[in-house]
Amino acid sequence: AAMAASEEDEKEEEELRQRFMAPPVSGLRELRRRRRELRSRMELLIMETQGEVCRALAALDPGAAFAVDTWERKEGGGGISCVLQDGEVFEKAGVNVSVVFGLLSEEAARQMRSRGKSLKAKDGKLPFCAMGVSSVIHPKNPHVPTMHFNYRYFEIEEADGTKQWWFGGGTDLTPTYLNEEDAIHFHKTLKEACDKHDLKLYPKYKKWCDDYFYIKHRGERRGIGGIFFDDVDSPSKEEVFQFVKSCAKAVVPCYVPIVKRHCHDSFTPEEKLWQQLRRGRYVEFNLVYDRGTKFGLLTPGSRIESILMSLPLTARWEYMHTPPESSREAEILEVLRNPKDWVH
């Protein structure tokens, strides 16, 4: 029986290996040994999501391949960055996994306290563990939207040994030109994932997304939204994990059909130029406001290349650029200034 069990184990490990882009940070044996613990299940989920998304994107861009880069953080943990550059369909597509642990920096703790977290440090030290999968996909064709998603889990041990934990994440779309059909498909797919768990979630997290991806100095959103949430720690660990899992599983179906529909659309040099200007806005948001980028830049030993993977290969900033009234360029700006309800 023991022989059969170990053969079973090996078979299962081999199957997991096939699905992942690289061996997991915590090691496959260790993850399977502690498979009942939520931390292990979350790490398996982010590894699986990375594999799923990379395979789906590679299938759309057969001439290109993902460079798989495994890195270690001397303070604890590491990650796997998968980046495809200069393909036929994707200018740059990155899907990152990171699993880091150690002591929270004073800066990062301050950022969390400012969000209302009461963190009681022991001798000024707060052990933490953070893991997540995050991705930004910048296509070449201006008729294919940029997409971003991120799902993460955080755990902090306070002075008295109690653990604070929460999940965060979201998926959002940034088109260069507005296509209503795409917007509806994207939002509907995310709504279905949320509705499986609670009908209140989609409207709440859709609004949160519109409010979060707001470029204050421009008075416009980064894109047409999706869902976004952070600091979610109820109703229970298991229920939130299952919800996050549904969201992660919705990534491929909400985006891949849109890429397929438009990756061969013809476009003009003017449309490409508008895409470059919109990319500039993307960069502005990520460097000025994005909490994940800020947290990464404040965490000692974090990997800058992986954090800034979200930036496009190319972007443009023109002085005082204003699109002509009632143009397709003006149409998207209108939606970025006044978010719409896409599913009702």
Coordinates of C-alpha atoms in Angstrom, one line a residue:
A1 CA 0.0 0.0 0.0
A2 CA 2.9 2.3 0.9
M3 CA 4.4 1.7 -2.5
A4 CA 1.2 2.5 -4.3
A5 CA 0.7 5.6 -2.2
S6 CA 4.2 6.9 -3.1
E7 CA 3.6 6.1 -6.8
E8 CA 0.4 8.1 -6.5
D9 CA 2.3 10.9 -4.9
E10 CA 4.9 10.9 -7.6
K11 CA 2.2 10.9 -10.3
E12 CA 0.5 13.9 -8.7
E13 CA 3.8 15.8 -8.3
E14 CA 4.6 15.2 -12.0
E15 CA 1.1 16.5 -13.0
L16 CA 1.6 19.7 -10.9
R17 CA 5.1 20.1 -12.4
Q18 CA 3.6 20.0 -15.9
R19 CA 1.1 22.7 -15.0
F20 CA 3.6 25.1 -13.4
M21 CA 6.1 27.4 -15.2
A22 CA 8.9 26.5 -12.7
P23 CA 9.3 24.8 -9.3
P24 CA 7.4 26.7 -6.6
V25 CA 9.3 28.9 -4.1
S26 CA 8.4 26.7 -1.1
G27 CA 9.2 23.5 -2.9
L28 CA 6.6 21.0 -4.2
R29 CA 7.2 18.3 -1.5
E30 CA 6.8 20.9 1.2
L31 CA 3.6 22.3 -0.3
R32 CA 2.0 18.9 -0.7
R33 CA 3.1 18.0 2.9
R34 CA 1.3 21.1 4.2
R35 CA -1.5 21.0 1.7
R36 CA -4.2 21.6 4.3
E37 CA -2.7 24.9 5.3
L38 CA -4.1 27.9 3.6
R39 CA -0.7 29.3 2.8
S40 CA 0.2 26.2 0.8
R41 CA -3.1 26.2 -1.0
M42 CA -2.7 29.8 -1.9
E43 CA 0.8 29.2 -3.3
L44 CA -0.5 26.3 -5.3
L45 CA -3.3 28.5 -6.7
I46 CA -1.0 31.3 -7.7
M47 CA 1.4 28.8 -9.4
E48 CA -1.5 27.2 -11.3
T49 CA -2.9 30.6 -12.3
Q50 CA 0.5 31.7 -13.6
G51 CA 0.8 28.5 -15.7
E52 CA -2.7 28.8 -17.0
V53 CA -2.4 32.4 -18.1
C54 CA 1.1 31.9 -19.7
R55 CA -0.1 28.9 -21.7
A56 CA -3.2 30.8 -22.9
L57 CA -1.2 33.8 -24.0
A58 CA 1.6 31.7 -25.6
A59 CA -1.1 29.9 -27.6
L60 CA -2.2 33.3 -29.0
D61 CA 1.3 34.3 -29.9
P62 CA 3.0 31.2 -31.2
G63 CA 6.1 32.9 -32.5
A64 CA 7.0 34.2 -29.0
A65 CA 8.0 32.4 -25.9
F66 CA 8.0 33.3 -22.2
A67 CA 11.4 33.8 -20.5
V68 CA 11.1 32.2 -17.1
D69 CA 13.2 33.8 -14.5
T70 CA 13.4 32.3 -10.9
W71 CA 14.8 34.6 -8.3
E72 CA 15.6 34.5 -4.6
R73 CA 15.2 37.2 -1.9
K74 CA 18.0 37.0 0.6
E75 CA 15.6 38.3 3.3
G76 CA 13.4 35.3 2.7
G77 CA 11.4 33.8 -0.2
G78 CA 11.6 34.5 -3.9
G79 CA 9.5 34.3 -7.0
I80 CA 9.1 33.4 -10.6
S81 CA 8.8 36.1 -13.3
C82 CA 7.6 35.0 -16.8
V83 CA 7.9 37.7 -19.4
L84 CA 7.1 37.5 -23.1
Q85 CA 8.5 40.5 -25.1
D86 CA 8.2 41.7 -28.7
G87 CA 5.8 39.0 -29.9
E88 CA 3.5 39.3 -32.9
V89 CA 0.5 39.9 -30.6
F90 CA 2.0 41.0 -27.4
E91 CA 4.5 43.8 -27.0
K92 CA 5.0 42.8 -23.4
A93 CA 3.2 40.3 -21.3
G94 CA 4.4 39.5 -17.8
V95 CA 3.0 37.1 -15.2
N96 CA 4.8 37.1 -11.9
V97 CA 4.5 35.0 -8.8
S98 CA 6.2 36.0 -5.5
V99 CA 6.3 34.4 -2.1
V100 CA 8.2 36.6 0.4
F101 CA 8.5 36.5 4.1
G102 CA 10.6 38.2 6.8
L103 CA 10.1 41.3 8.8
L104 CA 7.9 44.2 7.6
S105 CA 9.8 47.4 6.9
E106 CA 8.8 50.4 9.0
E107 CA 7.7 52.1 5.8
A108 CA 5.4 49.2 4.8
A109 CA 4.0 49.0 8.3
R110 CA 3.2 52.7 8.2
Q111 CA 1.4 52.3 4.9
M112 CA -0.7 49.5 6.4
R113 CA -1.5 51.4 9.5
S114 CA -2.7 54.4 7.4
R115 CA -5.3 51.9 6.0
G116 CA -6.6 51.4 9.5
K117 CA -4.6 48.3 10.5
S118 CA -3.6 48.1 14.2
L119 CA -0.3 46.3 14.1
K120 CA 1.4 45.7 17.4
A121 CA 5.0 45.1 16.9
K122 CA 7.3 43.1 19.1
D123 CA 10.5 45.1 19.7
G124 CA 9.6 47.0 16.6
K125 CA 9.5 43.8 14.5
L126 CA 6.6 42.4 12.6
P127 CA 7.1 39.0 10.9
F128 CA 5.1 38.8 7.7
C129 CA 4.4 36.5 4.8
A130 CA 3.0 37.9 1.4
M131 CA 2.3 35.9 -1.7
G132 CA 0.6 36.7 -5.0
V133 CA 0.3 36.4 -8.7
S134 CA 0.3 39.6 -10.8
S135 CA 0.2 40.3 -14.4
V136 CA 0.1 43.1 -17.0
I137 CA -0.4 42.4 -20.6
H138 CA 0.4 45.1 -23.2
P139 CA -0.7 44.0 -26.7
K140 CA 0.7 45.5 -29.9
N141 CA -2.6 46.2 -31.6
P142 CA -4.4 49.3 -30.3
H143 CA -7.7 47.5 -30.7
V144 CA -6.7 44.9 -28.2
P145 CA -6.9 46.3 -24.6
T146 CA -4.2 46.1 -22.0
M147 CA -5.2 43.9 -19.1
H148 CA -4.0 43.6 -15.5
F149 CA -4.8 41.2 -12.7
N150 CA -3.4 40.5 -9.3
Y151 CA -4.5 38.2 -6.4
R152 CA -2.6 38.1 -3.2
Y153 CA -2.6 36.9 0.4
F154 CA -1.0 38.6 3.4
E155 CA -0.3 37.4 6.9
I156 CA 1.3 39.3 9.8
E157 CA 2.2 38.0 13.3
E158 CA 1.7 40.5 16.0
A159 CA 3.6 40.8 19.4
D160 CA 1.2 38.5 21.2
G161 CA 1.3 35.8 18.6
T162 CA -2.0 36.6 17.0
K163 CA -2.1 36.5 13.2
Q164 CA -3.7 39.1 11.1
W165 CA -4.5 37.9 7.5
W166 CA -6.3 39.3 4.5
F167 CA -6.7 38.8 0.8
G168 CA -6.6 41.4 -1.9
G169 CA -6.7 41.6 -5.7
G170 CA -8.6 42.4 -8.8
T171 CA -8.8 42.2 -12.6
D172 CA -9.2 45.3 -14.8
L173 CA -9.2 46.3 -18.5
T174 CA -7.5 49.3 -20.1
P175 CA -8.6 49.7 -23.8
T176 CA -7.2 52.3 -26.1
Y177 CA -10.5 52.5 -27.9
L178 CA -13.9 51.7 -26.5
N179 CA -15.6 48.5 -27.7
E180 CA -18.9 48.1 -25.8
E181 CA -19.2 44.4 -26.6
D182 CA -15.7 43.7 -25.1
A183 CA -16.5 45.8 -22.1
I184 CA -19.7 43.9 -21.4
H185 CA -18.1 40.5 -21.9
F186 CA -15.2 41.4 -19.5
H187 CA -17.5 42.7 -16.8
K188 CA -20.1 39.9 -17.2
T189 CA -17.4 37.3 -16.8
L190 CA -16.1 38.9 -13.6
K191 CA -19.7 39.4 -12.3
E192 CA -20.4 35.7 -12.8
A193 CA -17.3 34.8 -10.7
C194 CA -18.4 37.1 -7.9
D195 CA -22.1 36.1 -8.0
K196 CA -21.2 32.5 -7.2
H197 CA -20.2 33.7 -3.7
D198 CA -22.4 36.7 -2.9
L199 CA -24.5 39.0 -5.2
K200 CA -23.3 42.1 -3.3
L201 CA -19.6 41.5 -4.2
Y202 CA -19.6 42.6 -7.9
P203 CA -21.2 46.0 -7.5
K204 CA -19.1 46.7 -4.4
Y205 CA -15.8 45.7 -6.0
K206 CA -16.6 47.2 -9.4
K207 CA -17.0 50.6 -7.6
W208 CA -13.9 50.0 -5.6
C209 CA -12.0 49.4 -8.9
D210 CA -13.3 52.6 -10.5
D211 CA -12.3 54.6 -7.4
Y212 CA -8.9 52.9 -7.0
F213 CA -7.6 53.2 -10.6
Y214 CA -8.1 57.0 -10.6
I215 CA -5.4 59.3 -11.9
K216 CA -6.2 62.2 -9.7
H217 CA -4.0 64.7 -11.4
R218 CA -5.7 63.9 -14.8
G219 CA -9.3 63.5 -13.4
E220 CA -9.7 60.2 -15.3
R221 CA -9.6 56.4 -14.5
R222 CA -6.8 54.2 -15.8
G223 CA -9.2 52.1 -17.8
I224 CA -12.8 50.8 -17.9
G225 CA -12.4 49.0 -14.6
G226 CA -13.3 45.5 -13.5
I227 CA -13.1 44.4 -9.8
F228 CA -10.7 45.4 -7.1
F229 CA -10.6 44.6 -3.3
D230 CA -8.2 44.7 -0.5
D231 CA -8.0 43.9 3.2
V232 CA -10.8 41.2 2.8
D233 CA -10.8 39.0 5.9
S234 CA -14.4 37.9 6.3
P235 CA -16.7 35.9 6.4
S236 CA -14.0 33.2 6.9
K237 CA -10.6 32.3 5.5
E238 CA -12.0 29.4 3.5
E239 CA -14.8 31.5 2.0
V240 CA -12.5 34.3 1.0
F241 CA -10.0 31.8 -0.5
Q242 CA -12.7 30.2 -2.6
F243 CA -13.9 33.6 -3.8
V244 CA -10.3 34.6 -4.8
K245 CA -10.0 31.2 -6.6
S246 CA -13.1 31.9 -8.6
C247 CA -11.7 35.3 -9.6
A248 CA -8.3 33.8 -10.6
K249 CA -10.1 31.2 -12.7
A250 CA -12.0 34.0 -14.5
V251 CA -8.9 35.7 -15.9
V252 CA -8.5 33.6 -19.0
P253 CA -12.2 33.6 -20.0
C254 CA -12.7 37.3 -19.4
Y255 CA -9.7 38.4 -21.6
V256 CA -8.6 35.8 -24.1
P257 CA -11.8 36.0 -26.3
I258 CA -11.2 39.7 -26.6
V259 CA -7.6 39.2 -27.8
K260 CA -8.7 36.6 -30.3
R261 CA -11.4 38.9 -31.6
H262 CA -9.1 41.9 -32.3
C263 CA -5.5 40.8 -32.7
H264 CA -5.8 40.8 -36.5
D265 CA -7.7 44.1 -36.8
S266 CA -6.0 46.6 -39.0
F267 CA -5.0 49.9 -37.5
T268 CA -3.5 53.2 -38.6
P269 CA -0.4 55.1 -37.4
E270 CA -2.7 57.6 -35.7
E271 CA -4.4 54.8 -33.7
K272 CA -1.0 53.5 -32.7
L273 CA 0.0 57.0 -31.6
W274 CA -3.1 57.3 -29.4
Q275 CA -2.2 53.9 -27.8
Q276 CA 1.2 55.3 -26.9
L277 CA -0.3 58.3 -25.3
R278 CA -2.7 56.1 -23.3
R279 CA 0.2 53.9 -22.2
G280 CA 1.8 57.1 -20.8
R281 CA -1.2 57.4 -18.5
Y282 CA -0.8 53.8 -17.5
V283 CA 2.8 54.5 -16.4
E284 CA 1.7 57.7 -14.5
F285 CA -0.8 55.7 -12.5
N286 CA 1.6 52.8 -11.7
L287 CA 4.4 55.0 -10.6
V288 CA 2.4 57.7 -8.7
Y289 CA -0.5 55.8 -7.1
D290 CA -0.3 52.1 -7.4
R291 CA -0.1 50.6 -3.9
G292 CA 1.5 47.3 -5.0
T293 CA 4.3 49.2 -6.8
K294 CA 4.8 51.4 -3.8
F295 CA 4.9 48.5 -1.4
G296 CA 7.4 46.7 -3.6
L297 CA 9.7 49.7 -3.9
L298 CA 9.6 50.0 -0.1
T299 CA 10.3 46.4 0.7
P300 CA 14.0 45.7 1.3
G301 CA 15.5 43.1 -1.1
S302 CA 12.5 43.3 -3.5
R303 CA 13.2 42.7 -7.2
I304 CA 12.9 46.0 -9.1
E305 CA 12.7 44.3 -12.5
S306 CA 9.7 42.3 -11.4
I307 CA 7.9 45.3 -9.8
L308 CA 8.4 47.4 -12.9
M309 CA 7.4 44.6 -15.3
S310 CA 4.0 46.3 -15.5
L311 CA 5.5 49.2 -17.5
P312 CA 5.1 49.0 -21.3
L313 CA 8.0 48.7 -23.7
T314 CA 7.0 52.0 -25.3
A315 CA 4.9 55.0 -24.3
R316 CA 4.6 58.6 -25.2
W317 CA 4.0 62.0 -23.5
E318 CA 3.0 64.8 -25.8
Y319 CA 2.6 68.3 -24.4
M320 CA -1.0 69.4 -24.2
H321 CA -2.5 66.7 -26.4
T322 CA -6.3 66.9 -26.8
P323 CA -8.3 64.7 -29.1
P324 CA -10.9 66.3 -31.5
E325 CA -14.4 66.5 -30.2
S326 CA -16.7 63.5 -30.9
S327 CA -13.7 61.4 -32.1
R328 CA -13.2 57.8 -31.0
E329 CA -10.4 59.1 -28.8
A330 CA -12.7 61.5 -27.1
E331 CA -15.2 58.7 -26.6
I332 CA -12.9 56.6 -24.5
L333 CA -12.0 59.7 -22.4
E334 CA -15.6 60.3 -21.6
V335 CA -15.9 56.8 -20.1
L336 CA -12.7 57.2 -18.2
R337 CA -14.0 60.4 -16.7
N338 CA -17.5 59.0 -16.0
P339 CA -17.5 55.2 -15.3
K340 CA -20.4 53.2 -16.7
D341 CA -22.4 50.3 -15.5
W342 CA -21.6 47.6 -18.1
V343 CA -23.8 44.7 -17.0
H344 CA -27.3 46.1 -16.2

